[in-house]
């Protein structure tokens, strides 16, 4: 039974089907939402598309059908009709719910109408009543000669009915037309009639053309990877197939439709298997050059979607899709039953399989390879493999997910990586990236060739003639199609109903780490993870802004022993796993995969001297600084290797003058009488730079007169104006290096924790900003802050590592080292760091933002307590006495322990009124597990010192 609209209550999200309130026949598809994290600002200037303007809170961009009108309106103007999900999508019951699930399967029913006449088809139709599509669309996978490829472009031959009833053919590259499309701009400007195509519309104003038939006559296919069951001798002779396919050659392609490709949405065109009572229209007249066209295509008018969900706690449920919301911003520690994750704690690091998750307490049941299970904090789990820094595989993931297209390795062979890591292979061919048009606006390269072939086919076509070849669909008897498939499950299970009146179900999951794969011939098999390799989707590669591969086209490398995995071509693009006779592994691939290079620094400043226009005490003269974690840091200029300059102490002496570099005063020192003897000088110059400095191995440059003059001013400001919670150390033998310690501010998740940043001033300083390297001590358990990367990047506009406003960037005249330090403390180590991500700032004050910020703060708090332990167990060079004094003599370690234990005790009590004012008001069970592990180490350090 289809639920009534009054049962449907949810806010619109992208791709929802909605209905305008008070207008029962006005339907639309949501294209943009104000809260989308990936919704970027539109380009400046006037926009032809009405959906391109910036969205205000509570607005959605909607495309209405069938008229195609697009507009931005308040979401309160609409009621939700249906919501689309695909297997593998994440979902929740509500925005503020921390409990989430993964969609395991989807069932869609549709109401249909004839694509041209609009005559409705009675009743709801299910997907299994539709004919399987034999039309290849952009993004579809195809197979040929043991290669898997992806359709990246189409040449269409459409038949258009003019207002007067005449049919004309329209051959066009990438027309993106479909049967039933109407408009007065479908045909290009009149070009004369030749064999009734490229004729152009001569309709009077207001008349519309109608698309009555579309056929893809030429396909451009990018071949991504080869069958992994082949031995090297066979693979060597299977060269990539041709890139353009047409006429008889089309029948050599086998079309693979994944479950997501078969998803039915409003506006799709479908055909019924039993079309006995379905409406049909006939267009054209016998004897006309274009012949007649019979249309049985139907348009999806409305959908009803039901989904099966596997929740984190292992329960399964079948629900109406509108009772769920997409989980768009999952926590970095979110995981679900059957997921392969890395477990990292003080005792060991190993791969485990998640059995179930208590999301509210952030605790998971995990299974080890010896089949034993235990409860663990999710804060100690890495679902993405980012903590496994020893693995240097450019494209690999932990485990597989539903919807992944995978290759199967022969029985007894493996994918070559240590379980649970799975390689991802496939490389976009270089010709795909050719410039699409010339400077004169004409088609270029393969697109021009494709258009010429398509036009020739259309020219030579007679009335009623069809394409000479058709792409084939797999058949069940195609046993040769078991070398690839789609992951349709990550575990097998038996359903046990709790009671007959309840939708909720309990699963006895066999979560052994195997994966269920559905082959193209519909045969379903279960494979161990080590026999699978994922396909790196070509469209995904082209859309991935961070992907930069070698576009050269070389031959495939082969392993003569026959025990390898094809991962590499002759130019380093393909990667091929091979185990040679001596047992050596991996001939590694990508050059400069980490993105490190040797580009020149552009100072971008027109400054004639090195004076900085700031007051020595700085007062309130700080510029506005923004931060963002997505822009990579600038690359430093090469610094020549010359003898170090040792005049730093003279600079210090000149800078000191009458300014006092006093220690912390009595009032700020809980230890009392020992304050005057503390080594906690806010600024000091040591004799030599420590060997563990991040930039120690970088050869220093001979400082210029301008460099020394500017450094004198920087030292003077640091000497007089550093806050008590920041210390900086410079070095006599390396004037280009500094080391700083920033103590986390009160009422932030970073309170009392040390944040160590190493700095280097290149030869172009101050025209180029200082370079910073953050010493992350998270042990691979994730970032402690969105702007402080585990690899050391500090993302901040004043350092030119984030493209903020020009006034926020580094300026030789306006900026200073002190400003950079105080910006990190005041703008990065903040009370709610989750909102430092610009995409999330718009969610401040929303339920989703509140929940995600709370979870992030707990993680940041637990990780930063580990920073205290790391600083005490392995003090960094030049800071030993400072750290010892601050945490032992000054009793900050004792404070950290007492505060943490008080927080744990409070977390076991009901929430209080002060919770909303605190950065970390309470902890989940998983947070307590992680924090107690760290506290036991800190207590041991304190006891040993006493």
Coordinates of C-alpha atoms in Angstrom, one line a residue, residues 411-775:
X411 CA 41.5 -19.1 -6.7
X412 CA 44.8 -19.4 -5.0
X413 CA 46.0 -15.9 -6.1
X414 CA 45.6 -12.6 -4.3
X415 CA 45.4 -8.9 -5.1
X416 CA 48.9 -8.6 -3.8
X417 CA 48.2 -6.4 -0.8
X418 CA 48.0 -7.3 2.9
X419 CA 44.4 -7.8 4.0
X420 CA 42.2 -5.8 4.4
X421 CA 43.8 -3.3 2.0
X422 CA 42.4 -3.6 -1.5
X423 CA 44.1 -1.9 -4.5
X424 CA 42.1 0.3 -6.9
X425 CA 43.2 0.1 -10.5
X426 CA 42.2 1.7 -13.8
X427 CA 43.7 4.6 -15.6
X428 CA 42.0 7.2 -17.9
X429 CA 43.6 7.1 -21.4
X430 CA 45.4 10.3 -22.3
X431 CA 43.3 11.0 -25.4
X432 CA 40.3 11.5 -23.2
X433 CA 41.8 14.8 -21.9
X434 CA 42.3 16.3 -25.3
X435 CA 41.0 19.9 -25.7
X436 CA 37.4 19.7 -26.8
X437 CA 37.3 22.7 -29.1
X438 CA 39.8 24.8 -31.1
X439 CA 40.4 28.5 -30.5
X440 CA 38.0 29.2 -33.3
X441 CA 35.2 27.2 -31.5
X442 CA 35.3 24.1 -33.7
X443 CA 35.4 20.5 -32.4
X444 CA 38.9 19.2 -32.0
X445 CA 40.6 15.8 -31.7
X446 CA 38.6 12.7 -31.2
X447 CA 35.4 14.6 -30.8
X448 CA 35.7 16.0 -34.3
X449 CA 36.4 12.5 -35.6
X450 CA 33.4 11.2 -33.7
X451 CA 31.1 13.9 -35.1
X452 CA 32.3 13.2 -38.7
X453 CA 31.6 9.5 -38.4
X454 CA 28.1 10.2 -36.9
X455 CA 27.3 12.7 -39.6
X456 CA 28.3 10.2 -42.3
X457 CA 26.1 7.5 -40.8
X458 CA 23.1 9.9 -40.7
X459 CA 23.8 11.0 -44.3
X460 CA 23.8 7.4 -45.7
X461 CA 20.8 6.2 -43.7
X462 CA 17.6 5.5 -45.6
X463 CA 14.0 5.5 -44.4
X464 CA 13.5 2.9 -41.7
X465 CA 17.1 1.8 -41.5
X466 CA 18.5 1.1 -38.1
X467 CA 22.0 0.9 -36.7
X468 CA 23.8 -2.1 -38.1
X469 CA 25.0 -3.3 -34.7
X470 CA 23.6 -3.2 -31.2
X471 CA 25.4 -3.3 -27.8
X472 CA 24.6 -6.7 -26.2
X473 CA 23.5 -7.4 -22.6
X474 CA 24.9 -10.3 -20.6
X475 CA 23.1 -13.6 -20.5
X476 CA 23.0 -16.1 -17.7
X477 CA 24.8 -18.7 -19.9
X478 CA 27.8 -16.3 -20.3
X479 CA 30.0 -18.2 -17.9
X480 CA 33.1 -16.2 -19.1
X481 CA 31.7 -13.1 -17.3
X482 CA 32.8 -14.2 -13.8
X483 CA 36.1 -12.3 -13.8
X484 CA 34.3 -9.1 -12.6
X485 CA 31.2 -8.0 -10.9
X486 CA 29.5 -5.6 -8.4
X487 CA 29.8 -5.9 -4.7
X488 CA 26.2 -6.4 -3.5
X489 CA 27.0 -7.4 0.1
X490 CA 29.9 -7.3 2.6
X491 CA 28.6 -10.2 4.7
X492 CA 26.0 -13.0 4.6
X493 CA 23.3 -13.2 7.2
X494 CA 20.1 -14.9 8.2
X495 CA 17.0 -12.8 9.1
X496 CA 15.1 -13.6 12.3
X497 CA 11.8 -11.7 12.8
X498 CA 11.4 -10.4 16.3
X499 CA 7.6 -10.6 15.9
X500 CA 5.2 -10.6 13.0
X501 CA 3.8 -7.1 13.8
X502 CA 7.2 -5.4 13.7
X503 CA 9.1 -4.2 10.7
X504 CA 12.3 -4.3 12.7
X505 CA 14.5 -7.4 12.3
X506 CA 17.5 -8.9 13.9
X507 CA 20.3 -10.3 11.9
X508 CA 22.6 -13.0 12.9
X509 CA 25.5 -11.7 10.8
X510 CA 28.4 -13.9 9.6
X511 CA 30.8 -11.0 9.6
X512 CA 33.8 -12.9 8.5
X513 CA 35.2 -10.2 6.1
X514 CA 34.0 -11.9 2.9
X515 CA 32.2 -10.1 0.1
X516 CA 29.2 -11.0 -2.0
X517 CA 29.7 -10.2 -5.7
X518 CA 27.0 -10.3 -8.4
X519 CA 28.6 -11.1 -11.7
X520 CA 27.3 -9.5 -15.0
X521 CA 25.6 -12.8 -15.8
X522 CA 23.6 -12.5 -12.5
X523 CA 25.5 -15.3 -10.8
X524 CA 26.2 -14.5 -7.2
X525 CA 29.4 -15.6 -5.5
X526 CA 31.2 -15.0 -2.2
X527 CA 34.9 -14.2 -2.2
X528 CA 37.6 -13.5 0.4
X529 CA 38.7 -10.0 0.4
X530 CA 42.2 -10.8 -0.8
X531 CA 40.9 -12.0 -4.2
X532 CA 39.3 -8.7 -5.0
X533 CA 40.6 -5.5 -6.7
X534 CA 38.5 -2.4 -7.2
X535 CA 38.0 -0.5 -10.4
X536 CA 39.0 3.2 -10.3
X537 CA 36.0 4.7 -12.1
X538 CA 37.0 6.9 -15.0
X539 CA 34.4 9.6 -14.5
X540 CA 35.4 9.7 -10.8
X541 CA 39.0 10.3 -11.9
X542 CA 38.1 13.1 -14.3
X543 CA 36.0 14.8 -11.6
X544 CA 38.6 14.3 -8.8
X545 CA 40.3 17.7 -8.5
X546 CA 43.2 16.1 -6.6
X547 CA 43.9 13.4 -9.1
X548 CA 47.0 14.1 -11.3
X549 CA 48.1 11.1 -13.2
X550 CA 50.8 10.6 -15.9
X551 CA 48.9 10.8 -19.2
X552 CA 51.4 9.0 -21.3
X553 CA 50.2 5.9 -23.0
X554 CA 52.6 3.0 -22.6
X555 CA 52.5 -0.8 -22.9
X556 CA 51.4 -3.0 -20.0
X557 CA 54.2 -4.4 -17.8
X558 CA 54.1 -8.1 -17.3
X559 CA 55.4 -10.6 -14.8
X560 CA 57.0 -13.4 -16.6
X561 CA 56.4 -15.7 -13.6
X562 CA 52.7 -15.3 -14.0
X563 CA 52.0 -14.5 -10.4
X564 CA 51.3 -10.8 -10.6
X565 CA 48.6 -8.1 -10.6
X566 CA 48.3 -5.7 -13.5
X567 CA 48.7 -2.3 -12.0
X568 CA 51.3 -0.4 -14.2
X569 CA 52.1 0.6 -17.7
X570 CA 55.5 1.3 -19.3
X571 CA 55.4 4.9 -18.3
X572 CA 54.4 4.5 -14.6
X573 CA 50.7 4.9 -14.9
X574 CA 49.6 1.3 -14.6
X575 CA 50.6 -0.5 -11.4
X576 CA 51.4 -4.2 -11.6
X577 CA 51.9 -6.2 -8.5
X578 CA 54.6 -8.8 -8.9
X579 CA 56.3 -11.4 -6.8
X580 CA 59.6 -12.4 -8.3
X581 CA 61.5 -15.5 -7.8
X582 CA 63.4 -14.1 -4.9
X583 CA 60.2 -13.1 -3.1
X584 CA 60.6 -9.4 -3.7
X585 CA 57.4 -7.4 -3.9
X586 CA 56.1 -4.4 -5.6
X587 CA 57.8 -2.5 -8.3
X588 CA 56.4 0.8 -7.0
X589 CA 54.8 3.3 -9.3
X590 CA 53.9 6.9 -9.2
X591 CA 56.6 9.5 -9.1
X592 CA 56.2 12.3 -6.6
X593 CA 52.9 10.9 -5.4
X594 CA 52.9 13.0 -2.3
X595 CA 52.8 16.2 -4.3
X596 CA 56.1 17.5 -3.2
X597 CA 57.8 19.6 -5.8
X598 CA 60.3 22.4 -6.3
X599 CA 58.3 25.3 -7.6
X600 CA 59.3 28.9 -7.0
X601 CA 57.7 31.1 -4.4
X602 CA 56.1 34.3 -5.6
X603 CA 56.2 36.9 -3.0
X604 CA 53.3 38.8 -4.6
X605 CA 54.3 42.0 -2.8
X606 CA 55.5 45.3 -4.0
X607 CA 57.5 46.3 -0.9
X608 CA 60.6 48.4 -1.2
X609 CA 61.9 47.8 2.3
X610 CA 61.6 45.1 4.9
X611 CA 59.9 47.2 7.6
X612 CA 56.7 45.8 9.0
X613 CA 54.0 48.4 9.7
X614 CA 53.0 47.2 13.2
X615 CA 53.4 48.4 16.7
X616 CA 55.9 46.6 18.9
X617 CA 53.2 45.8 21.4
X618 CA 50.8 45.1 18.6
X619 CA 47.8 46.3 20.6
X620 CA 44.7 45.8 18.4
X621 CA 46.4 46.1 15.0
X622 CA 45.9 42.5 14.0
X623 CA 44.6 41.9 10.5
X624 CA 41.7 39.5 9.9
X625 CA 42.9 35.9 9.2
X626 CA 40.9 33.0 7.8
X627 CA 41.7 29.4 7.6
X628 CA 40.8 26.4 5.4
X629 CA 42.1 22.9 5.2
X630 CA 41.7 22.2 1.5
X631 CA 44.3 24.3 -0.2
X632 CA 47.8 22.8 -0.3
X633 CA 50.7 24.8 1.2
X634 CA 53.0 26.8 -1.2
X635 CA 56.3 25.2 -2.1
X636 CA 59.4 26.8 -0.8
X637 CA 62.2 28.2 -3.0
X638 CA 65.3 26.0 -3.2
X639 CA 67.7 27.3 -0.6
X640 CA 71.4 27.1 -1.4
X641 CA 73.6 25.2 0.9
X642 CA 76.0 27.7 2.4
X643 CA 77.6 28.1 5.8
X644 CA 75.2 28.8 8.6
X645 CA 75.0 32.4 9.9
X646 CA 75.8 32.7 13.6
X647 CA 74.9 36.3 14.5
X648 CA 71.5 35.5 16.1
X649 CA 72.6 36.4 19.6
X650 CA 73.8 39.8 18.4
X651 CA 70.3 40.3 16.9
X652 CA 68.8 39.3 20.2
X653 CA 71.1 41.7 22.1
X654 CA 70.2 44.5 19.8
X655 CA 66.5 43.7 20.0
X656 CA 66.4 43.3 23.8
X657 CA 67.3 46.8 24.7
X658 CA 65.3 47.9 27.7
X659 CA 62.6 45.3 27.2
X660 CA 62.3 42.7 30.0
X661 CA 62.0 39.0 29.1
X662 CA 60.7 38.2 32.5
X663 CA 59.4 34.8 33.5
X664 CA 55.9 34.1 34.4
X665 CA 54.8 36.0 37.4
X666 CA 53.9 34.6 40.8
X667 CA 50.2 35.0 40.3
X668 CA 50.2 32.9 37.1
X669 CA 52.3 30.1 38.6
X670 CA 50.3 27.6 40.8
X671 CA 53.6 26.2 42.0
X672 CA 54.3 29.3 44.0
X673 CA 57.8 30.0 45.2
X674 CA 59.6 28.4 42.3
X675 CA 58.3 30.8 39.7
X676 CA 61.3 33.1 39.5
X677 CA 63.5 30.2 38.7
X678 CA 61.4 28.8 35.8
X679 CA 63.0 28.4 32.4
X680 CA 59.7 29.4 30.8
X681 CA 61.0 32.3 28.8
X682 CA 58.5 33.4 26.2
X683 CA 61.3 34.1 23.8
X684 CA 64.9 32.9 23.9
X685 CA 67.7 32.1 21.5
X686 CA 69.5 28.8 22.0
X687 CA 73.0 28.0 20.8
X688 CA 72.1 25.5 18.1
X689 CA 69.1 24.1 16.4
X690 CA 67.9 20.7 17.5
X691 CA 68.4 17.8 15.1
X692 CA 64.7 16.9 15.4
X693 CA 63.6 20.2 13.9
X694 CA 61.3 19.6 10.9
X695 CA 63.5 21.8 8.6
X696 CA 66.9 20.9 10.1
X697 CA 68.0 19.0 7.0
X698 CA 67.1 22.0 4.8
X699 CA 70.4 23.8 3.9
X700 CA 70.4 27.4 5.2
X701 CA 70.9 30.4 2.9
X702 CA 73.2 33.3 3.5
X703 CA 71.0 36.0 5.1
X704 CA 70.8 39.3 3.4
X705 CA 70.9 42.7 5.0
X706 CA 67.2 43.1 4.6
X707 CA 66.6 39.7 6.1
X708 CA 68.7 40.6 9.2
X709 CA 67.0 44.0 9.5
X710 CA 63.5 42.4 9.4
X711 CA 64.5 39.6 11.8
X712 CA 65.6 42.2 14.4
X713 CA 62.2 43.7 14.3
X714 CA 60.5 40.3 14.5
X715 CA 62.6 39.3 17.5
X716 CA 61.8 42.6 19.3
X717 CA 58.1 42.0 18.9
X718 CA 58.3 38.4 20.0
X719 CA 60.3 39.5 23.0
X720 CA 57.8 42.0 24.2
X721 CA 54.4 40.8 23.0
X722 CA 54.1 37.0 23.2
X723 CA 51.3 35.9 25.5
X724 CA 52.3 33.7 28.4
X725 CA 50.9 30.6 26.8
X726 CA 53.2 30.7 23.8
X727 CA 57.0 30.3 23.8
X728 CA 59.4 30.6 20.8
X729 CA 62.9 29.5 20.5
X730 CA 65.4 30.8 17.9
X731 CA 68.9 29.5 17.2
X732 CA 72.4 31.1 16.9
X733 CA 73.6 28.8 14.2
X734 CA 70.3 28.8 12.2
X735 CA 68.6 32.2 12.0
X736 CA 66.2 30.8 9.4
X737 CA 64.7 28.3 12.0
X738 CA 62.4 28.7 15.0
X739 CA 60.3 26.4 17.2
X740 CA 57.2 27.4 19.0
X741 CA 54.9 25.8 21.6
X742 CA 51.4 27.0 21.9
X743 CA 49.3 25.9 24.9
X744 CA 45.7 25.2 24.1
X745 CA 43.3 27.9 25.4
X746 CA 40.8 27.4 28.2
X747 CA 37.4 26.1 27.4
X748 CA 38.5 24.5 24.1
X749 CA 39.0 20.9 23.4
X750 CA 42.8 21.8 23.3
X751 CA 43.0 23.2 26.9
X752 CA 46.4 22.7 28.5
X753 CA 47.8 20.6 25.6
X754 CA 51.1 21.6 23.9
X755 CA 51.0 22.3 20.1
X756 CA 54.5 22.3 18.7
X757 CA 55.1 24.0 15.3
X758 CA 58.5 24.3 13.6
X759 CA 59.2 27.3 11.4
X760 CA 61.5 28.2 8.5
X761 CA 62.2 31.6 7.0
X762 CA 63.4 31.2 3.4
X763 CA 65.8 33.6 1.7
X764 CA 62.9 35.6 0.4
X765 CA 61.4 36.4 3.8
X766 CA 59.6 38.7 4.6
X767 CA 58.3 38.9 1.0
X768 CA 57.2 35.3 1.3
X769 CA 55.5 34.0 4.5
X770 CA 57.2 31.8 7.0
X771 CA 56.8 28.0 6.4
X772 CA 55.2 26.0 9.2
X773 CA 55.3 22.4 10.1
X774 CA 52.9 21.1 12.8
X775 CA 54.2 18.2 14.8

